[in-house]
PDB file of C-alpha atoms in Angstrom:
ATOM      1  CA  MET U 251      85.014  94.731  85.980  1.00 44.00           C
ATOM      2  CA  GLN U 252      87.050  91.708  86.898  1.00 49.00           C
ATOM      3  CA  ASP U 253      88.588  89.862  84.076  1.00 52.00           C
ATOM      4  CA  GLU U 254      88.666  86.073  84.655  1.00 59.00           C
ATOM      5  CA  ASP U 255      92.128  85.700  83.149  1.00 62.00           C
ATOM      6  CA  PHE U 256      93.615  88.678  85.031  1.00 70.00           C
ATOM      7  CA  ASP U 257      96.465  87.802  87.374  1.00 85.00           C
ATOM      8  CA  LEU U 258      97.173  90.946  89.374  1.00 90.00           C
ATOM      9  CA  LYS U 259     100.562  89.698  90.655  1.00 92.00           C
ATOM     10  CA  LYS U 260     101.731  88.560  87.288  1.00 93.00           C
ATOM     11  CA  GLU U 261     100.719  92.031  85.744  1.00 92.00           C
ATOM     12  CA  TYR U 262     102.340  93.763  88.642  1.00 94.00           C
ATOM     13  CA  GLU U 263     105.658  91.725  88.191  1.00 96.00           C
ATOM     14  CA  VAL U 264     105.847  92.957  84.553  1.00 95.00           C
ATOM     15  CA  LEU U 265     105.598  96.582  85.741  1.00 96.00           C
ATOM     16  CA  LYS U 266     107.880  95.981  88.662  1.00 97.00           C
ATOM     17  CA  LYS U 267     110.661  94.899  86.198  1.00 97.00           C
ATOM     18  CA  ARG U 268     109.959  97.809  83.819  1.00 97.00           C
ATOM     19  CA  TYR U 269     109.990 100.522  86.492  1.00 98.00           C
ATOM     20  CA  ASN U 270     111.931  98.980  89.261  1.00 98.00           C
ATOM     21  CA  LEU U 271     109.035  99.027  91.750  1.00 98.00           C
ATOM     22  CA  PRO U 272     108.865  97.736  95.237  1.00 97.00           C
ATOM     23  CA  SER U 273     107.718  94.138  95.696  1.00 97.00           C
ATOM     24  CA  PHE U 274     103.955  93.284  95.418  1.00 96.00           C
ATOM     25  CA  LYS U 275     103.994  91.908  99.004  1.00 97.00           C
ATOM     26  CA  ASP U 276     105.526  95.099 100.490  1.00 97.00           C
ATOM     27  CA  LEU U 277     103.107  97.379  98.639  1.00 96.00           C
ATOM     28  CA  ASP U 278     100.237  95.180  99.580  1.00 97.00           C
ATOM     29  CA  ARG U 279     101.291  95.138 103.152  1.00 97.00           C
ATOM     30  CA  GLU U 280     101.377  98.902 103.346  1.00 96.00           C
ATOM     31  CA  PHE U 281      98.477  99.818 100.958  1.00 96.00           C
ATOM     32  CA  ASP U 282      96.195  96.860 100.491  1.00 95.00           C
ATOM     33  CA  ILE U 283      96.695  96.525  96.737  1.00 95.00           C
ATOM     34  CA  ALA U 284      95.715  92.950  96.350  1.00 92.00           C
ATOM     35  CA  GLU U 285      92.003  93.633  95.805  1.00 89.00           C
ATOM     36  CA  ILE U 286      92.440  96.023  92.869  1.00 90.00           C
ATOM     37  CA  GLU U 287      90.264  95.080  89.935  1.00 84.00           C
ATOM     38  CA  HIS U 288      91.594  94.948  86.329  1.00 75.00           C
ATOM     39  CA  ASP U 289      90.818  97.946  84.172  1.00 79.00           C
ATOM     40  CA  GLY U 290      94.141  98.406  82.290  1.00 81.00           C
ATOM     41  CA  PHE U 291      95.489 101.017  84.538  1.00 90.00           C
ATOM     42  CA  LEU U 292      97.099  99.106  87.388  1.00 93.00           C
ATOM     43  CA  LEU U 293      99.656 101.685  88.374  1.00 95.00           C
ATOM     44  CA  ARG U 294      96.978 104.394  88.544  1.00 94.00           C
ATOM     45  CA  ARG U 295      94.972 102.112  90.757  1.00 94.00           C
ATOM     46  CA  ILE U 296      97.956 101.461  93.152  1.00 96.00           C
ATOM     47  CA  ARG U 297      98.495 105.210  93.224  1.00 96.00           C
ATOM     48  CA  GLY U 298      94.862 105.597  94.202  1.00 95.00           C
ATOM     49  CA  ARG U 299      95.156 103.134  97.034  1.00 96.00           C
ATOM     50  CA  ILE U 300      98.306 105.004  98.312  1.00 97.00           C
ATOM     51  CA  TYR U 301      96.263 108.286  98.147  1.00 97.00           C
ATOM     52  CA  ASP U 302      93.424 106.746 100.156  1.00 97.00           C
ATOM     53  CA  LYS U 303      95.789 105.997 103.040  1.00 97.00           C
ATOM     54  CA  VAL U 304      97.581 109.242 102.835  1.00 98.00           C
ATOM     55  CA  ASP U 305      94.267 111.080 102.867  1.00 98.00           C
ATOM     56  CA  PHE U 306      93.098 109.103 105.952  1.00 98.00           C
ATOM     57  CA  PHE U 307      96.127 110.307 107.810  1.00 98.00           C
ATOM     58  CA  ILE U 308      95.787 113.798 106.556  1.00 98.00           C
ATOM     59  CA  LYS U 309      92.349 113.992 108.088  1.00 97.00           C
ATOM     60  CA  ILE U 310      93.623 112.589 111.374  1.00 96.00           C
ATOM     61  CA  LEU U 311      96.355 115.099 111.756  1.00 96.00           C
ATOM     62  CA  GLU U 312      94.130 117.961 110.657  1.00 96.00           C
ATOM     63  CA  SER U 313      91.655 117.059 113.414  1.00 94.00           C
ATOM     64  CA  ILE U 314      94.455 117.440 116.076  1.00 94.00           C
ATOM     65  CA  LEU U 315      96.046 120.554 114.561  1.00 95.00           C
ATOM     66  CA  TYR U 316      92.529 122.218 113.874  1.00 94.00           C
ATOM     67  CA  PRO U 317      90.030 120.596 116.313  1.00 91.00           C
ATOM     68  CA  ASN U 318      86.433 121.163 115.465  1.00 85.00           C
ATOM     69  CA  SER U 319      83.797 121.824 118.162  1.00 84.00           C
ATOM     70  CA  ALA U 320      81.652 119.365 116.277  1.00 85.00           C
ATOM     71  CA  ASN U 321      84.165 116.577 116.806  1.00 86.00           C
ATOM     72  CA  MET U 322      84.480 116.065 120.555  1.00 89.00           C
ATOM     73  CA  ALA U 323      87.095 113.238 120.142  1.00 90.00           C
ATOM     74  CA  SER U 324      89.539 115.708 118.401  1.00 91.00           C
ATOM     75  CA  LEU U 325      88.824 118.420 120.972  1.00 91.00           C
ATOM     76  CA  TYR U 326      89.639 115.974 123.807  1.00 92.00           C
ATOM     77  CA  GLU U 327      92.716 114.524 122.112  1.00 92.00           C
ATOM     78  CA  SER U 328      94.247 117.704 120.928  1.00 93.00           C
ATOM     79  CA  LYS U 329      94.557 118.770 124.597  1.00 92.00           C
ATOM     80  CA  PHE U 330      97.399 116.123 125.048  1.00 94.00           C
ATOM     81  CA  PHE U 331      99.663 117.535 122.407  1.00 94.00           C
ATOM     82  CA  SER U 332     102.513 119.805 123.476  1.00 94.00           C
ATOM     83  CA  GLU U 333     103.523 122.845 121.378  1.00 96.00           C
ATOM     84  CA  TYR U 334     106.463 120.792 120.215  1.00 97.00           C
ATOM     85  CA  ASP U 335     104.174 117.878 119.195  1.00 96.00           C
ATOM     86  CA  MET U 336     101.972 120.321 117.311  1.00 96.00           C
ATOM     87  CA  ASP U 337     105.003 121.675 115.318  1.00 97.00           C
ATOM     88  CA  GLU U 338     106.130 118.081 114.455  1.00 97.00           C
ATOM     89  CA  CYS U 339     102.535 117.301 113.467  1.00 96.00           C
ATOM     90  CA  THR U 340     102.499 120.182 111.218  1.00 98.00           C
ATOM     91  CA  ASN U 341     105.661 119.054 109.583  1.00 98.00           C
ATOM     92  CA  ILE U 342     104.325 115.626 109.002  1.00 98.00           C
ATOM     93  CA  LEU U 343     101.144 117.149 107.506  1.00 98.00           C
ATOM     94  CA  LYS U 344     103.189 119.013 105.073  1.00 98.00           C
ATOM     95  CA  ARG U 345     104.877 116.078 103.909  1.00 98.00           C
ATOM     96  CA  LEU U 346     101.576 114.135 103.542  1.00 98.00           C
ATOM     97  CA  MET U 347     100.157 117.131 101.699  1.00 98.00           C
ATOM     98  CA  PHE U 348     102.977 117.051  99.183  1.00 98.00           C
ATOM     99  CA  ILE U 349     102.069 113.507  98.462  1.00 98.00           C
ATOM    100  CA  ASP U 350      98.452 114.446  98.198  1.00 98.00           C
ATOM    101  CA  ARG U 351      98.994 117.275  95.764  1.00 98.00           C
ATOM    102  CA  SER U 352     101.562 115.165  93.785  1.00 97.00           C
ATOM    103  CA  TYR U 353      98.737 112.614  93.356  1.00 97.00           C
ATOM    104  CA  ILE U 354      96.266 115.214  92.192  1.00 96.00           C
ATOM    105  CA  LEU U 355      98.771 116.522  89.551  1.00 96.00           C
ATOM    106  CA  LEU U 356      99.336 112.969  88.239  1.00 95.00           C
ATOM    107  CA  ASP U 357      95.550 112.477  87.832  1.00 92.00           C
ATOM    108  CA  VAL U 358      95.659 115.384  85.312  1.00 94.00           C
ATOM    109  CA  GLU U 359      98.995 114.237  83.666  1.00 90.00           C
ATOM    110  CA  GLU U 360      98.047 110.498  83.218  1.00 84.00           C
ATOM    111  CA  ASP U 361     101.617 109.188  82.699  1.00 93.00           C
ATOM    112  CA  GLU U 362     102.387 105.439  83.622  1.00 94.00           C
ATOM    113  CA  GLY U 363     106.143 106.334  84.142  1.00 96.00           C
ATOM    114  CA  LYS U 364     105.250 109.193  86.461  1.00 97.00           C
ATOM    115  CA  ASP U 365     102.844 107.011  88.265  1.00 97.00           C
ATOM    116  CA  ALA U 366     105.550 104.460  88.766  1.00 98.00           C
ATOM    117  CA  ASP U 367     107.894 107.218  90.063  1.00 98.00           C
ATOM    118  CA  PHE U 368     105.178 108.374  92.488  1.00 98.00           C
ATOM    119  CA  ILE U 369     104.768 104.800  93.756  1.00 98.00           C
ATOM    120  CA  LYS U 370     108.525 104.428  94.367  1.00 98.00           C
ATOM    121  CA  GLU U 371     109.050 107.766  96.004  1.00 98.00           C
ATOM    122  CA  VAL U 372     105.922 107.559  98.205  1.00 98.00           C
ATOM    123  CA  PHE U 373     106.761 103.991  99.366  1.00 98.00           C
ATOM    124  CA  LYS U 374     110.175 105.124 100.371  1.00 97.00           C
ATOM    125  CA  GLU U 375     108.830 108.241 102.242  1.00 97.00           C
ATOM    126  CA  TRP U 376     106.051 106.125 103.810  1.00 97.00           C
ATOM    127  CA  GLN U 377     108.586 104.047 105.730  1.00 95.00           C
ATOM    128  CA  SER U 378     109.693 107.241 107.511  1.00 95.00           C
ATOM    129  CA  LEU U 379     106.224 108.744 107.695  1.00 96.00           C
ATOM    130  CA  LYS U 380     104.601 105.719 109.458  1.00 94.00           C
ATOM    131  CA  ASN U 381     107.156 105.816 112.217  1.00 94.00           C
ATOM    132  CA  ASP U 382     106.630 109.542 112.756  1.00 94.00           C
ATOM    133  CA  LEU U 383     102.918 108.870 112.773  1.00 96.00           C
ATOM    134  CA  LEU U 384     102.979 106.258 115.444  1.00 96.00           C
ATOM    135  CA  LYS U 385     104.137 108.805 118.012  1.00 94.00           C
ATOM    136  CA  PHE U 386     101.002 110.823 117.389  1.00 94.00           C
ATOM    137  CA  LEU U 387      98.700 107.909 117.245  1.00 96.00           C
ATOM    138  CA  LYS U 388      99.945 106.605 120.548  1.00 96.00           C
ATOM    139  CA  ILE U 389      99.321 110.027 122.130  1.00 95.00           C
ATOM    140  CA  MET U 390      95.763 109.998 120.846  1.00 94.00           C
ATOM    141  CA  LYS U 391      95.068 106.450 122.069  1.00 96.00           C
ATOM    142  CA  ASP U 392      96.695 107.078 125.387  1.00 95.00           C
ATOM    143  CA  SER U 393      94.695 110.140 126.011  1.00 94.00           C
ATOM    144  CA  TRP U 394      91.587 107.944 126.514  1.00 93.00           C
ATOM    145  CA  LYS U 395      93.190 106.357 129.596  1.00 93.00           C
ATOM    146  CA  LYS U 396      93.702 109.683 131.385  1.00 86.00           C
ATOM    147  CA  GLU U 397      91.166 111.060 133.710  1.00 78.00           C
ATOM    148  CA  GLU U 398      90.216 114.165 131.994  1.00 74.00           C
ATOM    149  CA  LYS U 399      86.899 115.704 131.214  1.00 73.00           C
ATOM    150  CA  MET U 400      85.472 115.707 127.789  1.00 69.00           C
ATOM    151  CA  PRO U 401      85.073 119.200 126.363  1.00 63.00           C
ATOM    152  CA  GLY U 402      81.608 120.388 127.353  1.00 62.00           C
ATOM    153  CA  GLU U 403      81.147 117.683 129.867  1.00 58.00           C
ATOM    154  CA  LYS U 404      79.158 118.928 132.995  1.00 52.00           C
ATOM    155  CA  GLU U 405      79.575 118.130 136.621  1.00 51.00           C
ATOM    156  CA  TYR U 406      76.916 115.982 138.205  1.00 49.00           C
ATOM    157  CA  PHE U 407      75.579 117.341 141.371  1.00 49.00           C
ATOM    158  CA  GLY U 408      73.305 114.443 142.422  1.00 50.00           C
TER     159      GLY U 408
END
C-alpha cells in the first residue's frame, strides 16, 4: 500500500540519523531499496531486501559446492573450481549463512534497533563479501568459454 505523502528518502533520513545508518544512496546501490513501499516498517523492509540478495548468493554458492544432477549448469561450472576454491567458497557460504540466520532471528524478535544494527553490520560485511564473491562468479562465467563437455553430453558419430 503506497501512501501518497510517503517520502522514502525523507523517512530513511530520520532513521539514518537516529541509528547512524549508511547513506540511502549506498544502500540503494547495493540492495535496491528505492522501491520499498510504505507500511510503517521501513527498516524491516530494508532488512528484507538485504536478505533477498544474500539468499540469492547462498543459492549460487550451494549450487557450486553441492551440484545437483538436475542442474546441468552447476554440474558443469563446479568442475572448474579447485579444492582451494571450494574451501574458500565454503567460508563465504558460512558468512552468508550467518547473515541469513541473523535475519531469521530478527523476524521473530521484531526490534527496530536490532534491525538497524543488522543493516549496519551487513552493509559493512557486504563490502568484503562482494569482492570475495566476484572471484567465484568470474570462474563460473569463464567456464562457459572453455571447450569442455557438458555432463551427460554424448559424442556424435555422424
